[in-house]
PDB file of C-alpha atoms in Angstrom:
ATOM      1  CA  MET A  15     124.181 101.971  37.552  1.00  0.00           C
ATOM      2  CA  ARG A  16     122.152 105.211  38.400  1.00  0.00           C
ATOM      3  CA  LEU A  17     123.645 108.326  37.012  1.00  0.00           C
ATOM      4  CA  TYR A  18     122.641 110.788  39.470  1.00  0.00           C
ATOM      5  CA  SER A  19     124.452 112.154  42.324  1.00  0.00           C
ATOM      6  CA  LEU A  20     123.518 111.965  46.198  1.00  0.00           C
ATOM      7  CA  ALA A  21     123.945 115.849  46.043  1.00  0.00           C
ATOM      8  CA  SER A  22     121.320 116.350  43.175  1.00  0.00           C
ATOM      9  CA  LEU A  23     118.796 113.842  44.793  1.00  0.00           C
ATOM     10  CA  MET A  24     119.220 115.836  48.219  1.00  0.00           C
ATOM     11  CA  MET A  25     118.493 119.049  46.231  1.00  0.00           C
ATOM     12  CA  LEU A  26     114.952 117.510  44.863  1.00  0.00           C
ATOM     13  CA  CYS A  27     114.182 116.306  48.242  1.00  0.00           C
ATOM     14  CA  LEU A  28     114.517 120.109  49.250  1.00  0.00           C
ATOM     15  CA  SER A  29     111.985 121.221  46.499  1.00  0.00           C
ATOM     16  CA  LEU A  30     109.198 118.608  47.633  1.00  0.00           C
ATOM     17  CA  THR A  31     106.166 120.383  49.564  1.00  0.00           C
ATOM     18  CA  ALA A  32     104.333 118.566  52.133  1.00  0.00           C
ATOM     19  CA  CYS A  33     100.981 118.988  53.374  1.00  0.00           C
ATOM     20  CA  ALA A  34     100.300 121.634  56.280  1.00  0.00           C
ATOM     21  CA  ASN A  35     100.264 119.610  59.564  1.00  0.00           C
ATOM     22  CA  LYS A  36     100.833 119.761  63.201  1.00  0.00           C
ATOM     23  CA  PHE A  37     103.553 117.631  64.805  1.00  0.00           C
ATOM     24  CA  TYR A  38     104.305 116.779  68.295  1.00  0.00           C
ATOM     25  CA  ILE A  39     108.029 115.835  68.663  1.00  0.00           C
ATOM     26  CA  PRO A  40     109.318 114.554  71.867  1.00  0.00           C
ATOM     27  CA  ILE A  41     112.836 115.742  72.664  1.00  0.00           C
ATOM     28  CA  TRP A  42     115.475 114.765  75.452  1.00  0.00           C
ATOM     29  CA  ASN A  43     118.244 117.490  75.624  1.00  0.00           C
ATOM     30  CA  ARG A  44     120.779 117.756  78.320  1.00  0.00           C
ATOM     31  CA  LYS A  45     124.058 119.384  79.065  1.00  0.00           C
ATOM     32  CA  GLY A  46     127.470 117.627  79.436  1.00  0.00           C
ATOM     33  CA  ASP A  47     130.479 118.501  81.531  1.00  0.00           C
ATOM     34  CA  ALA A  48     132.575 119.839  78.645  1.00  0.00           C
ATOM     35  CA  LYS A  49     133.467 123.546  78.564  1.00  0.00           C
ATOM     36  CA  PRO A  50     130.392 125.496  77.080  1.00  0.00           C
ATOM     37  CA  LEU A  51     129.945 126.462  73.303  1.00  0.00           C
ATOM     38  CA  SER A  52     131.107 129.768  72.816  1.00  0.00           C
ATOM     39  CA  LYS A  53     130.295 132.261  69.922  1.00  0.00           C
ATOM     40  CA  THR A  54     133.076 133.773  69.623  1.00  0.00           C
ATOM     41  CA  ASP A  55     135.905 131.527  70.314  1.00  0.00           C
ATOM     42  CA  ASP A  56     134.785 128.041  69.081  1.00  0.00           C
ATOM     43  CA  ILE A  57     134.226 127.089  65.489  1.00  0.00           C
ATOM     44  CA  ILE A  58     132.081 124.168  64.743  1.00  0.00           C
ATOM     45  CA  ARG A  59     132.561 121.323  61.929  1.00  0.00           C
ATOM     46  CA  VAL A  60     129.204 119.202  61.581  1.00  0.00           C
ATOM     47  CA  VAL A  61     130.115 115.671  60.958  1.00  0.00           C
ATOM     48  CA  VAL A  62     127.964 112.617  59.858  1.00  0.00           C
ATOM     49  CA  PRO A  63     128.306 108.963  60.769  1.00  0.00           C
ATOM     50  CA  ASP A  64     130.914 106.838  58.478  1.00  0.00           C
ATOM     51  CA  ARG A  65     127.873 104.502  57.496  1.00  0.00           C
ATOM     52  CA  ILE A  66     126.795 107.058  55.115  1.00  0.00           C
ATOM     53  CA  LYS A  67     129.030 105.613  52.627  1.00  0.00           C
ATOM     54  CA  LYS A  68     127.299 102.158  52.809  1.00  0.00           C
ATOM     55  CA  TYR A  69     124.082 103.863  52.191  1.00  0.00           C
ATOM     56  CA  VAL A  70     125.540 106.009  49.155  1.00  0.00           C
ATOM     57  CA  ALA A  71     127.047 102.625  47.669  1.00  0.00           C
ATOM     58  CA  LYS A  72     123.604 101.039  48.005  1.00  0.00           C
ATOM     59  CA  ALA A  73     122.023 103.811  46.323  1.00  0.00           C
ATOM     60  CA  ARG A  74     124.182 103.631  43.368  1.00  0.00           C
ATOM     61  CA  SER A  75     123.825  99.738  42.983  1.00  0.00           C
ATOM     62  CA  ASN A  76     121.477  98.021  40.972  1.00  0.00           C
ATOM     63  CA  ASP A  77     119.803  96.294  44.041  1.00  0.00           C
ATOM     64  CA  PRO A  78     116.022  96.220  43.884  1.00  0.00           C
ATOM     65  CA  ASP A  79     115.819  97.696  47.614  1.00  0.00           C
ATOM     66  CA  TRP A  80     118.375 100.699  46.622  1.00  0.00           C
ATOM     67  CA  LEU A  81     115.791 103.285  47.393  1.00  0.00           C
ATOM     68  CA  ALA A  82     114.549 102.229  50.875  1.00  0.00           C
ATOM     69  CA  LYS A  83     117.970 100.959  52.103  1.00  0.00           C
ATOM     70  CA  GLY A  84     120.367 103.490  50.545  1.00  0.00           C
ATOM     71  CA  SER A  85     119.091 106.613  49.234  1.00  0.00           C
ATOM     72  CA  LYS A  86     116.530 107.605  51.799  1.00  0.00           C
ATOM     73  CA  LEU A  87     118.850 106.297  54.763  1.00  0.00           C
ATOM     74  CA  ALA A  88     121.442 108.563  53.246  1.00  0.00           C
ATOM     75  CA  PHE A  89     118.975 111.629  52.762  1.00  0.00           C
ATOM     76  CA  TYR A  90     118.038 111.541  56.320  1.00  0.00           C
ATOM     77  CA  ILE A  91     121.630 111.727  57.646  1.00  0.00           C
ATOM     78  CA  GLY A  92     122.690 114.262  54.903  1.00  0.00           C
ATOM     79  CA  MET A  93     119.654 116.781  55.644  1.00  0.00           C
ATOM     80  CA  ALA A  94     120.258 116.208  59.552  1.00  0.00           C
ATOM     81  CA  LYS A  95     123.581 117.841  58.982  1.00  0.00           C
ATOM     82  CA  ILE A  96     122.275 120.580  56.477  1.00  0.00           C
ATOM     83  CA  TYR A  97     119.599 121.746  58.794  1.00  0.00           C
ATOM     84  CA  SER A  98     121.711 121.359  61.745  1.00  0.00           C
ATOM     85  CA  GLU A  99     124.306 124.077  60.208  1.00  0.00           C
ATOM     86  CA  LYS A 100     121.390 126.255  59.476  1.00  0.00           C
ATOM     87  CA  ARG A 101     120.136 126.098  62.948  1.00  0.00           C
ATOM     88  CA  LEU A 102     123.381 126.682  64.643  1.00  0.00           C
ATOM     89  CA  GLN A 103     124.107 129.415  62.379  1.00  0.00           C
ATOM     90  CA  ALA A 104     120.849 131.002  63.034  1.00  0.00           C
ATOM     91  CA  LEU A 105     121.700 130.596  66.758  1.00  0.00           C
ATOM     92  CA  GLY A 106     124.758 132.880  66.285  1.00  0.00           C
ATOM     93  CA  TYR A 107     127.521 130.160  66.367  1.00  0.00           C
ATOM     94  CA  GLN A 108     130.362 129.938  63.836  1.00  0.00           C
ATOM     95  CA  LEU A 109     130.449 127.093  61.551  1.00  0.00           C
ATOM     96  CA  THR A 110     133.254 125.761  58.922  1.00  0.00           C
ATOM     97  CA  ASP A 111     132.909 123.239  56.307  1.00  0.00           C
ATOM     98  CA  THR A 112     129.109 123.736  55.695  1.00  0.00           C
ATOM     99  CA  GLY A 113     126.863 122.405  52.914  1.00  0.00           C
ATOM    100  CA  LEU A 114     126.821 119.515  50.623  1.00  0.00           C
ATOM    101  CA  ASP A 115     130.217 119.901  49.410  1.00  0.00           C
ATOM    102  CA  GLY A 116     131.770 121.093  52.828  1.00  0.00           C
ATOM    103  CA  GLY A 117     134.592 118.676  52.959  1.00  0.00           C
ATOM    104  CA  ASP A 118     137.633 119.986  54.821  1.00  0.00           C
ATOM    105  CA  SER A 119     138.448 123.411  52.973  1.00  0.00           C
ATOM    106  CA  GLY A 120     138.718 125.582  55.920  1.00  0.00           C
ATOM    107  CA  GLN A 121     137.655 128.363  53.629  1.00  0.00           C
ATOM    108  CA  PRO A 122     134.947 130.779  54.475  1.00  0.00           C
ATOM    109  CA  LYS A 123     131.480 130.639  52.495  1.00  0.00           C
ATOM    110  CA  LYS A 124     128.158 131.921  52.547  1.00  0.00           C
ATOM    111  CA  ILE A 125     125.322 129.872  54.153  1.00  0.00           C
ATOM    112  CA  ASP A 126     121.578 131.170  53.674  1.00  0.00           C
ATOM    113  CA  TRP A 127     118.288 130.171  55.199  1.00  0.00           C
ATOM    114  CA  ILE A 128     114.737 131.395  55.669  1.00  0.00           C
ATOM    115  CA  ASP A 129     113.779 131.681  59.375  1.00  0.00           C
ATOM    116  CA  SER A 130     110.237 130.592  60.988  1.00  0.00           C
ATOM    117  CA  GLN A 131     108.685 134.155  59.742  1.00  0.00           C
ATOM    118  CA  GLY A 132     109.739 133.397  55.981  1.00  0.00           C
ATOM    119  CA  ASN A 133     112.683 136.016  56.106  1.00  0.00           C
ATOM    120  CA  GLU A 134     115.495 135.367  53.979  1.00  0.00           C
ATOM    121  CA  ARG A 135     118.800 135.402  56.308  1.00  0.00           C
ATOM    122  CA  GLN A 136     122.395 135.010  55.227  1.00  0.00           C
ATOM    123  CA  ALA A 137     126.150 135.028  57.255  1.00  0.00           C
ATOM    124  CA  MET A 138     129.364 133.785  56.309  1.00  0.00           C
ATOM    125  CA  THR A 139     130.786 130.752  58.011  1.00  0.00           C
ATOM    126  CA  HIS A 140     134.166 130.703  59.494  1.00  0.00           C
ATOM    127  CA  GLY A 141     137.465 129.649  57.382  1.00  0.00           C
ATOM    128  CA  GLY A 142     139.166 128.695  60.393  1.00  0.00           C
ATOM    129  CA  LYS A 143     139.840 124.772  61.706  1.00  0.00           C
ATOM    130  CA  PRO A 144     136.944 123.673  64.244  1.00  0.00           C
ATOM    131  CA  THR A 145     137.344 123.380  67.818  1.00  0.00           C
ATOM    132  CA  VAL A 146     133.979 121.659  68.330  1.00  0.00           C
ATOM    133  CA  TYR A 147     132.591 119.036  66.347  1.00  0.00           C
ATOM    134  CA  ALA A 148     128.673 118.479  66.180  1.00  0.00           C
ATOM    135  CA  LEU A 149     128.134 114.611  65.552  1.00  0.00           C
ATOM    136  CA  VAL A 150     124.893 114.426  63.880  1.00  0.00           C
ATOM    137  CA  ASP A 151     122.867 111.035  62.793  1.00  0.00           C
ATOM    138  CA  SER A 152     119.222 110.010  61.921  1.00  0.00           C
ATOM    139  CA  GLN A 153     117.650 106.946  61.246  1.00  0.00           C
ATOM    140  CA  VAL A 154     114.352 104.942  60.939  1.00  0.00           C
ATOM    141  CA  LEU A 155     113.264 103.715  64.287  1.00  0.00           C
ATOM    142  CA  ASP A 156     110.032 102.111  63.087  1.00  0.00           C
ATOM    143  CA  THR A 157     107.648 101.705  59.878  1.00  0.00           C
ATOM    144  CA  TYR A 158     103.737 100.739  60.580  1.00  0.00           C
ATOM    145  CA  THR A 159     100.472 101.336  59.214  1.00  0.00           C
ATOM    146  CA  GLN A 160      98.237 103.884  60.640  1.00  0.00           C
ATOM    147  CA  ARG A 161      94.495 103.914  59.849  1.00  0.00           C
ATOM    148  CA  PHE A 162      92.462 107.119  59.425  1.00  0.00           C
ATOM    149  CA  ILE A 163      88.632 106.907  59.726  1.00  0.00           C
ATOM    150  CA  SER A 164      86.333 109.824  58.729  1.00  0.00           C
ATOM    151  CA  ASN A 165      82.546 110.498  58.147  1.00  0.00           C
ATOM    152  CA  GLU A 166      81.774 110.888  54.581  1.00  0.00           C
ATOM    153  CA  PRO A 167      77.988 111.588  53.244  1.00  0.00           C
ATOM    154  CA  TYR A 168      76.577 108.770  51.794  1.00  0.00           C
ATOM    155  CA  SER A 169      72.999 109.752  50.580  1.00  0.00           C
ATOM    156  CA  SER A 170      71.111 112.963  50.487  1.00  0.00           C
ATOM    157  CA  ASP A 171      67.637 114.261  50.571  1.00  0.00           C
ATOM    158  CA  PRO A 172      66.810 115.008  46.868  1.00  0.00           C
ATOM    159  CA  SER A 173      64.242 117.829  47.581  1.00  0.00           C
ATOM    160  CA  THR A 174      66.606 119.661  50.276  1.00  0.00           C
ATOM    161  CA  GLY A 175      70.261 118.268  49.630  1.00  0.00           C
ATOM    162  CA  ALA A 176      70.446 117.510  53.202  1.00  0.00           C
ATOM    163  CA  THR A 177      72.226 114.289  54.136  1.00  0.00           C
ATOM    164  CA  THR A 178      70.347 111.471  55.128  1.00  0.00           C
ATOM    165  CA  MET A 179      73.365 108.670  55.598  1.00  0.00           C
ATOM    166  CA  TRP A 180      76.885 108.822  56.145  1.00  0.00           C
ATOM    167  CA  THR A 181      79.576 106.088  55.700  1.00  0.00           C
ATOM    168  CA  ASN A 182      82.914 105.483  56.977  1.00  0.00           C
ATOM    169  CA  HIS A 183      85.958 106.098  54.833  1.00  0.00           C
ATOM    170  CA  VAL A 184      89.101 104.587  55.800  1.00  0.00           C
ATOM    171  CA  ASP A 185      92.685 105.451  54.687  1.00  0.00           C
ATOM    172  CA  GLU A 186      95.634 103.333  55.832  1.00  0.00           C
ATOM    173  CA  VAL A 187      98.873 105.323  55.868  1.00  0.00           C
ATOM    174  CA  THR A 188     102.244 104.266  55.974  1.00  0.00           C
ATOM    175  CA  MET A 189     104.212 106.034  58.995  1.00  0.00           C
ATOM    176  CA  ASN A 190     107.776 106.111  59.696  1.00  0.00           C
ATOM    177  CA  ALA A 191     109.328 107.197  63.099  1.00  0.00           C
ATOM    178  CA  ILE A 192     112.294 109.090  62.179  1.00  0.00           C
ATOM    179  CA  ASN A 193     114.925 109.664  65.037  1.00  0.00           C
ATOM    180  CA  PHE A 194     117.515 112.491  64.841  1.00  0.00           C
ATOM    181  CA  GLY A 195     120.411 113.065  67.410  1.00  0.00           C
ATOM    182  CA  ILE A 196     123.146 115.563  67.744  1.00  0.00           C
ATOM    183  CA  LYS A 197     126.314 115.667  70.158  1.00  0.00           C
ATOM    184  CA  LEU A 198     128.205 118.869  70.551  1.00  0.00           C
ATOM    185  CA  VAL A 199     131.734 117.584  71.723  1.00  0.00           C
ATOM    186  CA  ARG A 200     135.362 118.543  72.345  1.00  0.00           C
ATOM    187  CA  PRO A 201     137.963 115.749  70.916  1.00  0.00           C
ATOM    188  CA  THR A 202     140.315 114.639  73.083  1.00  0.00           C
ATOM    189  CA  GLY A 203     143.953 113.084  72.126  1.00  0.00           C
ATOM    190  CA  LYS A 204     146.373 114.282  69.355  1.00  0.00           C
ATOM    191  CA  ASN A 205     145.664 111.509  66.843  1.00  0.00           C
ATOM    192  CA  ASN A 206     141.698 111.339  67.387  1.00  0.00           C
ATOM    193  CA  PRO A 207     140.163 110.167  64.139  1.00  0.00           C
ATOM    194  CA  ILE A 208     137.321 112.584  64.472  1.00  0.00           C
ATOM    195  CA  TYR A 209     139.871 115.389  63.292  1.00  0.00           C
ATOM    196  CA  ILE A 210     140.339 113.838  59.984  1.00  0.00           C
ATOM    197  CA  CYS A 211     137.849 114.465  57.279  1.00  0.00           C
ATOM    198  CA  ASN A 212     137.211 110.829  55.884  1.00  0.00           C
ATOM    199  CA  ASN A 213     134.807 111.637  53.217  1.00  0.00           C
ATOM    200  CA  SER A 214     136.142 108.992  50.820  1.00  0.00           C
ATOM    201  CA  SER A 215     134.671 109.540  47.333  1.00  0.00           C
ATOM    202  CA  LEU A 216     131.283 110.283  48.027  1.00  0.00           C
ATOM    203  CA  SER A 217     129.007 112.055  45.970  1.00  0.00           C
ATOM    204  CA  THR A 218     128.775 114.908  48.583  1.00  0.00           C
ATOM    205  CA  ASN A 219     131.949 115.962  50.342  1.00  0.00           C
ATOM    206  CA  PHE A 220     130.828 115.196  54.077  1.00  0.00           C
ATOM    207  CA  CYS A 221     133.365 114.870  56.903  1.00  0.00           C
ATOM    208  CA  THR A 222     132.432 111.604  58.804  1.00  0.00           C
ATOM    209  CA  TYR A 223     133.197 110.280  62.363  1.00  0.00           C
ATOM    210  CA  PRO A 224     133.492 106.688  63.182  1.00  0.00           C
ATOM    211  CA  ASP A 225     130.208 104.902  63.815  1.00  0.00           C
ATOM    212  CA  SER A 226     131.418 103.754  67.249  1.00  0.00           C
ATOM    213  CA  TYR A 227     131.897 107.232  68.640  1.00  0.00           C
ATOM    214  CA  TRP A 228     128.267 107.913  69.205  1.00  0.00           C
ATOM    215  CA  ASP A 229     128.374 105.341  72.123  1.00  0.00           C
ATOM    216  CA  ASP A 230     132.041 105.447  72.834  1.00  0.00           C
ATOM    217  CA  LYS A 231     132.638 108.615  74.847  1.00  0.00           C
ATOM    218  CA  SER A 232     136.187 108.036  75.474  1.00  0.00           C
ATOM    219  CA  HIS A 233     137.118 109.981  72.658  1.00  0.00           C
ATOM    220  CA  TYR A 234     135.873 113.419  73.721  1.00  0.00           C
ATOM    221  CA  GLU A 235     134.024 115.746  76.239  1.00  0.00           C
ATOM    222  CA  THR A 236     130.544 116.126  75.583  1.00  0.00           C
ATOM    223  CA  ILE A 237     128.950 119.966  75.788  1.00  0.00           C
ATOM    224  CA  PHE A 238     125.549 119.005  74.686  1.00  0.00           C
ATOM    225  CA  TYR A 239     123.425 115.779  74.006  1.00  0.00           C
ATOM    226  CA  GLY A 240     119.785 116.003  72.210  1.00  0.00           C
ATOM    227  CA  ILE A 241     117.616 113.677  70.458  1.00  0.00           C
ATOM    228  CA  GLY A 242     114.226 113.879  68.840  1.00  0.00           C
ATOM    229  CA  THR A 243     111.433 111.645  67.232  1.00  0.00           C
ATOM    230  CA  MET A 244     108.998 112.508  64.484  1.00  0.00           C
ATOM    231  CA  ASP A 245     106.042 110.077  63.399  1.00  0.00           C
ATOM    232  CA  THR A 246     105.100 111.099  59.707  1.00  0.00           C
ATOM    233  CA  ASN A 247     104.227 109.905  56.516  1.00  0.00           C
ATOM    234  CA  SER A 248     106.054 112.782  54.737  1.00  0.00           C
ATOM    235  CA  PRO A 249     108.098 111.713  51.774  1.00  0.00           C
ATOM    236  CA  SER A 250     110.623 114.313  52.225  1.00  0.00           C
ATOM    237  CA  PRO A 251     113.838 113.879  54.513  1.00  0.00           C
ATOM    238  CA  GLY A 252     114.380 117.833  54.324  1.00  0.00           C
ATOM    239  CA  TYR A 253     110.822 118.310  55.494  1.00  0.00           C
ATOM    240  CA  ILE A 254     111.511 116.058  58.357  1.00  0.00           C
ATOM    241  CA  GLU A 255     114.709 116.952  59.425  1.00  0.00           C
ATOM    242  CA  HIS A 256     113.879 120.597  59.494  1.00  0.00           C
ATOM    243  CA  HIS A 257     111.342 119.851  62.042  1.00  0.00           C
ATOM    244  CA  LEU A 258     113.655 117.826  63.860  1.00  0.00           C
ATOM    245  CA  THR A 259     116.686 119.951  64.062  1.00  0.00           C
ATOM    246  CA  SER A 260     114.514 123.044  65.122  1.00  0.00           C
ATOM    247  CA  SER A 261     112.898 121.071  67.839  1.00  0.00           C
ATOM    248  CA  VAL A 262     115.983 119.750  69.538  1.00  0.00           C
ATOM    249  CA  LEU A 263     118.013 122.921  69.246  1.00  0.00           C
ATOM    250  CA  TYR A 264     115.025 125.288  69.943  1.00  0.00           C
ATOM    251  CA  GLN A 265     116.690 128.307  71.936  1.00  0.00           C
ATOM    252  CA  TYR A 266     120.092 126.315  72.438  1.00  0.00           C
ATOM    253  CA  PRO A 267     120.893 126.009  75.386  1.00  0.00           C
ATOM    254  CA  ASN A 268     118.148 126.958  77.251  1.00  0.00           C
ATOM    255  CA  LEU A 269     115.830 124.056  76.515  1.00  0.00           C
ATOM    256  CA  LEU A 270     117.009 121.235  78.826  1.00  0.00           C
ATOM    257  CA  GLY A 271     115.209 118.159  79.919  1.00  0.00           C
ATOM    258  CA  LYS A 272     112.442 116.068  78.642  1.00  0.00           C
ATOM    259  CA  LYS A 273     109.969 118.189  76.326  1.00  0.00           C
ATOM    260  CA  ARG A 274     107.501 118.055  73.916  1.00  0.00           C
ATOM    261  CA  ILE A 275     107.688 120.262  71.091  1.00  0.00           C
ATOM    262  CA  VAL A 276     104.661 121.331  69.260  1.00  0.00           C
ATOM    263  CA  GLN A 277     105.472 122.165  65.617  1.00  0.00           C
ATOM    264  CA  ILE A 278     103.394 123.564  62.754  1.00  0.00           C
ATOM    265  CA  SER A 279     104.544 123.253  59.310  1.00  0.00           C
ATOM    266  CA  GLN A 280     103.036 125.902  56.806  1.00  0.00           C
ATOM    267  CA  PRO A 281     103.507 128.303  55.944  1.00  0.00           C
ATOM    268  CA  PHE A 282     107.089 128.378  57.453  1.00  0.00           C
ATOM    269  CA  PHE A 283     108.519 125.562  60.137  1.00  0.00           C
ATOM    270  CA  GLN A 284     107.722 127.249  63.590  1.00  0.00           C
ATOM    271  CA  VAL A 285     107.778 125.981  66.963  1.00  0.00           C
ATOM    272  CA  THR A 286     104.503 127.214  68.925  1.00  0.00           C
ATOM    273  CA  LYS A 287     104.453 125.429  72.165  1.00  0.00           C
ATOM    274  CA  VAL A 288     106.831 123.756  74.583  1.00  0.00           C
ATOM    275  CA  THR A 289     105.491 121.447  77.370  1.00  0.00           C
ATOM    276  CA  ASP A 290     107.337 119.041  79.627  1.00  0.00           C
ATOM    277  CA  ILE A 291     106.953 115.070  78.945  1.00  0.00           C
ATOM    278  CA  PRO A 292     104.900 113.501  81.685  1.00  0.00           C
ATOM    279  CA  LYS A 293     106.924 111.077  83.988  1.00  0.00           C
TER     280      LYS A 293
END
């Protein structure tokens, strides 16, 4: 049995440094029919799918595939929650029950982040009960091997040092296609399970929603629905989800339709270009 908690693993994940790179992230954002999100009247709670409990149980087990089918899958969802909260906070919306130990406290607390220019920012979350729920999810869509071929000097003229022969160098890299989705919803009905912070005994105090609610829209009215996909060999879920959440929620609620986000990752995560996806 592993002695560390999911929370400590997530914090380790956040400390990893990935290589500088440029990413092209396709997104599909659309507006729903519900009353628009208000910065003054609404309070948002970000919730994660109930299946995260299964991943945590797997991560705590002695199964040989505990990392790939437990910890990593839980990390993607957990980091999707954390960075969705930071992005929505940066956009000026009120949140409650944030962070790794958010739970159902209803208490205000400080949330901090670093913006795309490297500036430290802080704000207090709202202490009231939520009026809007952000259903977030993230999963691995595909895993594949990609070959990168480069030319390298093979031999040189001893008198001048000039390269006389070149050879191909091949690197095979395991790539993952990671999907992120978010729905901003207004629940309907008095006994809706989404109101309950059903966090069970997780290492982290996340509030969850029934997995079926992602496709079953009869329990809420949708304000906004956004998805994005990133192909990368990065081992850090925090690094990946930072890219995805900042792309899908970039300039919310103005960026609607099918778009392609161009992001650079160093020294700070930054969207550099937005283009329509060709039909």
